[in-house]
Every structure is written in C-alpha cells, then in structure tokens.
Coordinates of C-alpha atoms in Angstrom, one line a residue:
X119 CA -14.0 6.8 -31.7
X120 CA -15.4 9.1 -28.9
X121 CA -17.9 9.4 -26.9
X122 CA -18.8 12.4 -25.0
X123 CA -22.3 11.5 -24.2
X124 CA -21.6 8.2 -23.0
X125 CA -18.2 9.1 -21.1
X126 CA -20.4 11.2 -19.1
X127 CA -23.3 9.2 -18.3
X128 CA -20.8 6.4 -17.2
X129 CA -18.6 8.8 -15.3
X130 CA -20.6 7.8 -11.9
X131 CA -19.2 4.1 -12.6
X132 CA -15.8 5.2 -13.3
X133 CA -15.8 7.1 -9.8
X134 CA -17.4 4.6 -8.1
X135 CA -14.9 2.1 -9.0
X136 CA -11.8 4.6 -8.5
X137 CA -13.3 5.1 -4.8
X138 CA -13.4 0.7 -4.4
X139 CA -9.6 1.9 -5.6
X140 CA -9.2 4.3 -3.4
X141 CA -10.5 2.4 -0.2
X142 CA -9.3 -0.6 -0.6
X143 CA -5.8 1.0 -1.1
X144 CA -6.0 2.9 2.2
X145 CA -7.4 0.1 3.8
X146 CA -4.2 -2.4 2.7
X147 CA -2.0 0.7 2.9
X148 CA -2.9 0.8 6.8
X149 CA -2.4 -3.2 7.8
X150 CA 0.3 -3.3 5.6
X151 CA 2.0 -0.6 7.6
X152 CA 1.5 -2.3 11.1
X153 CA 2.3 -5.3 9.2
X154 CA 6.0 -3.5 7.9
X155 CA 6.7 -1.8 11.4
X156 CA 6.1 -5.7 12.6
X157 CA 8.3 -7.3 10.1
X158 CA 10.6 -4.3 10.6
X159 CA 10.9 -5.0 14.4
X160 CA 12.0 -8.6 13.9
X161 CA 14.6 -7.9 11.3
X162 CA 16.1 -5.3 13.8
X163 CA 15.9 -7.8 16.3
X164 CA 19.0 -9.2 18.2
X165 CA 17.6 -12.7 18.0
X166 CA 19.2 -14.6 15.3
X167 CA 15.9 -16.6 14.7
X168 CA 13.4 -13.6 14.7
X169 CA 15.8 -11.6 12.1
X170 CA 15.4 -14.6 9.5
X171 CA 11.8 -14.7 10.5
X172 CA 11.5 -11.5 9.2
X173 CA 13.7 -11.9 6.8
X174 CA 11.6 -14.3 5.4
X175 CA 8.8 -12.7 4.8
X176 CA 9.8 -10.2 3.2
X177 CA 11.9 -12.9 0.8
X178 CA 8.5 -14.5 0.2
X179 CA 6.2 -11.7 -0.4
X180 CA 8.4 -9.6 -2.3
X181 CA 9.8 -12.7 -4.8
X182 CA 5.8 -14.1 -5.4
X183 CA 3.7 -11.6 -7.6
X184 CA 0.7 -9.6 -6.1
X185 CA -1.5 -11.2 -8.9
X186 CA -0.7 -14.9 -7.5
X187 CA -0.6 -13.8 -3.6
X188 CA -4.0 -12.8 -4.5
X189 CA -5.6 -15.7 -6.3
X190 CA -3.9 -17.7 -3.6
X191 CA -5.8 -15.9 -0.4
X192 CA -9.1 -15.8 -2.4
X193 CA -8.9 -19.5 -3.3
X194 CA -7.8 -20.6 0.4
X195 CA -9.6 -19.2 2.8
X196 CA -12.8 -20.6 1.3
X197 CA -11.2 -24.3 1.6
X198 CA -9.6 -23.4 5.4
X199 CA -13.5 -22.4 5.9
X200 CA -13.1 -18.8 6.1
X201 CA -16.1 -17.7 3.7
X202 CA -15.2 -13.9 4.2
X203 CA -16.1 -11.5 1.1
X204 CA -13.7 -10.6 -1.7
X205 CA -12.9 -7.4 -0.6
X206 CA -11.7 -8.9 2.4
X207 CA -9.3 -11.2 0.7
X208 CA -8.1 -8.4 -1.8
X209 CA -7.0 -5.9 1.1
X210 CA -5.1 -9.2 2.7
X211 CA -2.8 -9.5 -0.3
X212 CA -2.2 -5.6 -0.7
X213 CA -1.7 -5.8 3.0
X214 CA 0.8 -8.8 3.1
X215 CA 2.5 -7.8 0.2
X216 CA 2.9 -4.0 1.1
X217 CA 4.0 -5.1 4.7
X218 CA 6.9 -6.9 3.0
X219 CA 8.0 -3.7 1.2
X220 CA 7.1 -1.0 4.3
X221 CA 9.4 -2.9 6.2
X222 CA 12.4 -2.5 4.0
X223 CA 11.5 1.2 3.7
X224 CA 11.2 1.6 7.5
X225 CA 14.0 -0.8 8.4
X226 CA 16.4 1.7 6.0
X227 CA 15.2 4.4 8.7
X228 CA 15.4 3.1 11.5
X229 CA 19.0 2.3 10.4
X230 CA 20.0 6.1 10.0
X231 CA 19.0 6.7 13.8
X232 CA 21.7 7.4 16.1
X233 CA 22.3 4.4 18.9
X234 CA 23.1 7.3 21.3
X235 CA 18.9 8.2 21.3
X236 CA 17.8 4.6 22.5
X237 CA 20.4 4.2 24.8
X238 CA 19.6 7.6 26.8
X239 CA 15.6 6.5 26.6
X240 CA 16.5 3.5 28.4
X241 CA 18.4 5.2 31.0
X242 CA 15.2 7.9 31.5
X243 CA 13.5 4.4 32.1
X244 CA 11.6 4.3 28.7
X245 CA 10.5 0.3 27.7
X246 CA 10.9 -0.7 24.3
X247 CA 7.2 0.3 23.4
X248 CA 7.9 3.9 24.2
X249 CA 11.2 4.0 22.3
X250 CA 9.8 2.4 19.2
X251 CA 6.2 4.9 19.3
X252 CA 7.6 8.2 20.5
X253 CA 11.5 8.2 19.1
X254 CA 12.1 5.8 16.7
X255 CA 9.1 5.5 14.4
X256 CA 8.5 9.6 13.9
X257 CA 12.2 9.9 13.1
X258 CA 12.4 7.1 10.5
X259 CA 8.9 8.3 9.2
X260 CA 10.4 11.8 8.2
X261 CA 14.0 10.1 6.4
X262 CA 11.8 7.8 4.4
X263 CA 9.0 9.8 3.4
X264 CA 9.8 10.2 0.2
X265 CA 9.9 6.8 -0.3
X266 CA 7.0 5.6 1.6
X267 CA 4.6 8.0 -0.5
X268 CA 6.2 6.3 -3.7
X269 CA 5.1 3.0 -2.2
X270 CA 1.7 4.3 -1.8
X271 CA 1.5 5.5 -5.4
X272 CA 2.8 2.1 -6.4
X273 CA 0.2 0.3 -4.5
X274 CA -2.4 2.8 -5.8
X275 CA -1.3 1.5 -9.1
X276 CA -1.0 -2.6 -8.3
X277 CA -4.7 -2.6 -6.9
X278 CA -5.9 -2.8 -10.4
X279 CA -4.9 -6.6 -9.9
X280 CA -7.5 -7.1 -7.2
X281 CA -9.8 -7.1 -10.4
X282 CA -8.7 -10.4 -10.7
X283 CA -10.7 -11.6 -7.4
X284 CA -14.3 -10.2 -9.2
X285 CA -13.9 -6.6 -7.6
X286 CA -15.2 -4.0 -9.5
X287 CA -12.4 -1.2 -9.0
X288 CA -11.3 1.3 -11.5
X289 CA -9.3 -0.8 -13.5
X290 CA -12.3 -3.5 -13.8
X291 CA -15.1 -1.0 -14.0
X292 CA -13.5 0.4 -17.1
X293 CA -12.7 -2.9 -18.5
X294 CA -16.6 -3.8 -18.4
X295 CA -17.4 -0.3 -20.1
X296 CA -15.2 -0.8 -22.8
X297 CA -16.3 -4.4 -23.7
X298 CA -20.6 -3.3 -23.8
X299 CA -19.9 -0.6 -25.8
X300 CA -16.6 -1.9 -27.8
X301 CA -15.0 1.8 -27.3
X302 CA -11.5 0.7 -25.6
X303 CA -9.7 3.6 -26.2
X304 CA -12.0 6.2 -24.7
X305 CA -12.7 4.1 -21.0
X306 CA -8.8 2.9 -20.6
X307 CA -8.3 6.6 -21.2
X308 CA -10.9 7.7 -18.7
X309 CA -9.7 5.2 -15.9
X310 CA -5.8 6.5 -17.1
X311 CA -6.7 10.2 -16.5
X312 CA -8.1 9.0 -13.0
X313 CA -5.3 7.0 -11.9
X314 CA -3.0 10.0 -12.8
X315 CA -5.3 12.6 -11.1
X316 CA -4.7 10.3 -8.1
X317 CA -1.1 9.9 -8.2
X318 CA -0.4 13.8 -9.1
X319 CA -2.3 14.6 -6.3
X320 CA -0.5 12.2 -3.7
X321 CA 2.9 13.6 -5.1
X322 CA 2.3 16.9 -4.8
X323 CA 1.1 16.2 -1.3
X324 CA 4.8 14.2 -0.7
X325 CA 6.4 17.4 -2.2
X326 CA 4.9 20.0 0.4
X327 CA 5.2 17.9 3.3
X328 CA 8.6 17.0 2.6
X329 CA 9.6 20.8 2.2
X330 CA 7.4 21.2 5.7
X331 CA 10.0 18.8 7.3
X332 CA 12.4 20.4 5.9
X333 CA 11.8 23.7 6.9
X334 CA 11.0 22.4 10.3
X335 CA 14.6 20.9 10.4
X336 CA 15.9 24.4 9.6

C-alpha cells in the first residue's frame, strides 16, 4: 500500500538522513584516503618491515567486516575513556576500513608509473615529499579513477551499516518510517530511489571526468 501524502510529509526525514549519508561518507572518504596514500607508502616501501606493516593492515581491515569494525570502535573507545560521539566512531570505521581498500587502488597506480620519473626528480634535487605530491600521486590518481569513484559508490552504499552505532542515516531513517506506519515497501523504496539518485549521479560524474582525462591525454 502507498502513500503519497505521507511520503511527502516525511520526505524532509528521508533527506535529512541521506545528507548524515552523504557527510559522513565524504568525511570517511577523505581520512580514509590520507589513510590509503599512508598504507600505500609503506607497502611501496623498501623496508622489509614497513611493507608487512602495511601489508597488514590492509589484511586486517579488508578480512573483518565493516559491521564488526564498527561495533568494535563504538564499544572501545568508551572503555579506553574516549567518550567521543557516535558519529565520530562511525566515520573511524569507514575511514579505517576504506584506507585499507584506497591503498590497494593507489598502490596498483603507483605501480604503472615509470621508475625513470622518480629517478630524474631526484637528480633535479626533489625529496621524497615533492615526488610523492607533485609526480606520483596526480599520475596514479588519473590510472585509477575509475576505480577509486567505484570505491566511493561502494562506501556510499556500506554507510547504511553505521545505522548500527544509533545514527540516524538514510538507511536507518527509513527503517524507523516504515516500522510507525507499518508501510515497508513504500520508505525502503523511497531510501532505494535516493541511494540510486546518489550513485547515478557520482557515475556520471566518473564518466565525464574520465573522458576529460582522456581528451587531455590526446
């Protein structure tokens, strides 16, 4: 059974929780990526113990699920002493967990470079901060932005677990709307339609600056 009335004097909740979505996305998608060029750096690393340091990480928080990573932070930090708010908590786990999966991403990039580039940067007397920011990191950015933009889709997608730590994002906000007024079908629908006005958008984006690059490469 439908709705129409209802749907759109609840539509202000549904938006406000797609915009806890959206935020909290952006928010994890940002320390996760300083996070993955982090994790990245030490996989790359000529150090035999800083490549399995990395390569642990990204072992641990790719093999436990988001769900548990989060229940873990929010039930921790509260015994460590740490009384910080949920949302503070939530964005940690998307962060950690995105990190883990960034670096992969990036690491495949960085791999494509050509060793020639960082070894004439060192002879123009360029330090390792300089090579990474201003040669490296744009280059890899452009091979693996396809696959970066699906990794913010995904995460898009796997914030409707931080539900689970009492947020009230999309996925949540929908669930509480169906259960007062026992119409399921119509609020999953309405958070559905949402999510994939979100996602459409962010692939189209991906598809015209990915035909940018490449008409700046021709």
């Amino acid at each position: 059974m439908f709705d129409p009335g209802l749907l759109i004097q609840s539509l202000p909740l549904l938006l406000a929780g797609l915009w806890n979505t959206v935020w909290l996305s952006a928010g994890g998608l940002l320390a996760g990526f300083v996070i993955g060029v982090g994790v990245c750096s030490l996989k790359l690393s000529e150090r035999t113990v800083l490549r399995r340091l990395g390569g642990a990480y990204v072992s641990v928080f790719r093999g436990i699920p988001l769900l548990i990573q989060l229940l873990f932070i929010y039930y921790l930090l509260p015994r460590l002493g740490l009384d910080v708010p949920a949302w503070v908590a939530a964005m940690a786990g998307l962060a950690l967990c995105c990190g883990a999966y960034l670096s992969e991403i990036l690491r495949g990039g960085f791999l494509t470079l050509p060793p020639g580039q960082v070894e004439a940067a060192r002879l123009l007397g360029l330090g390792g901060r300089d090579i990474l920011v201003r040669i490296k990191l744009p280059q890899a950015l452009r091979a693996t932005l396809p696959a970066l933009l699906n990794e913010v889709i995904l995460l898009i997608k796997a914030s409707s677990l931080i539900s689970a730590v009492g947020l009230a994002e999309l996925t949540r906000t929908a669930q509480n709307l169906a259960a007062s007024t026992f119409l399921q079908l119509q609020f999953y629908l309405a958070a559905a339609v949402l999510y994939c006005v979100v996602n459409i958008s962010l692939a189209l984006l991906a598809g015209r600056l990915e035909r940018r690059f490449e008409a700046g490469r021709a």
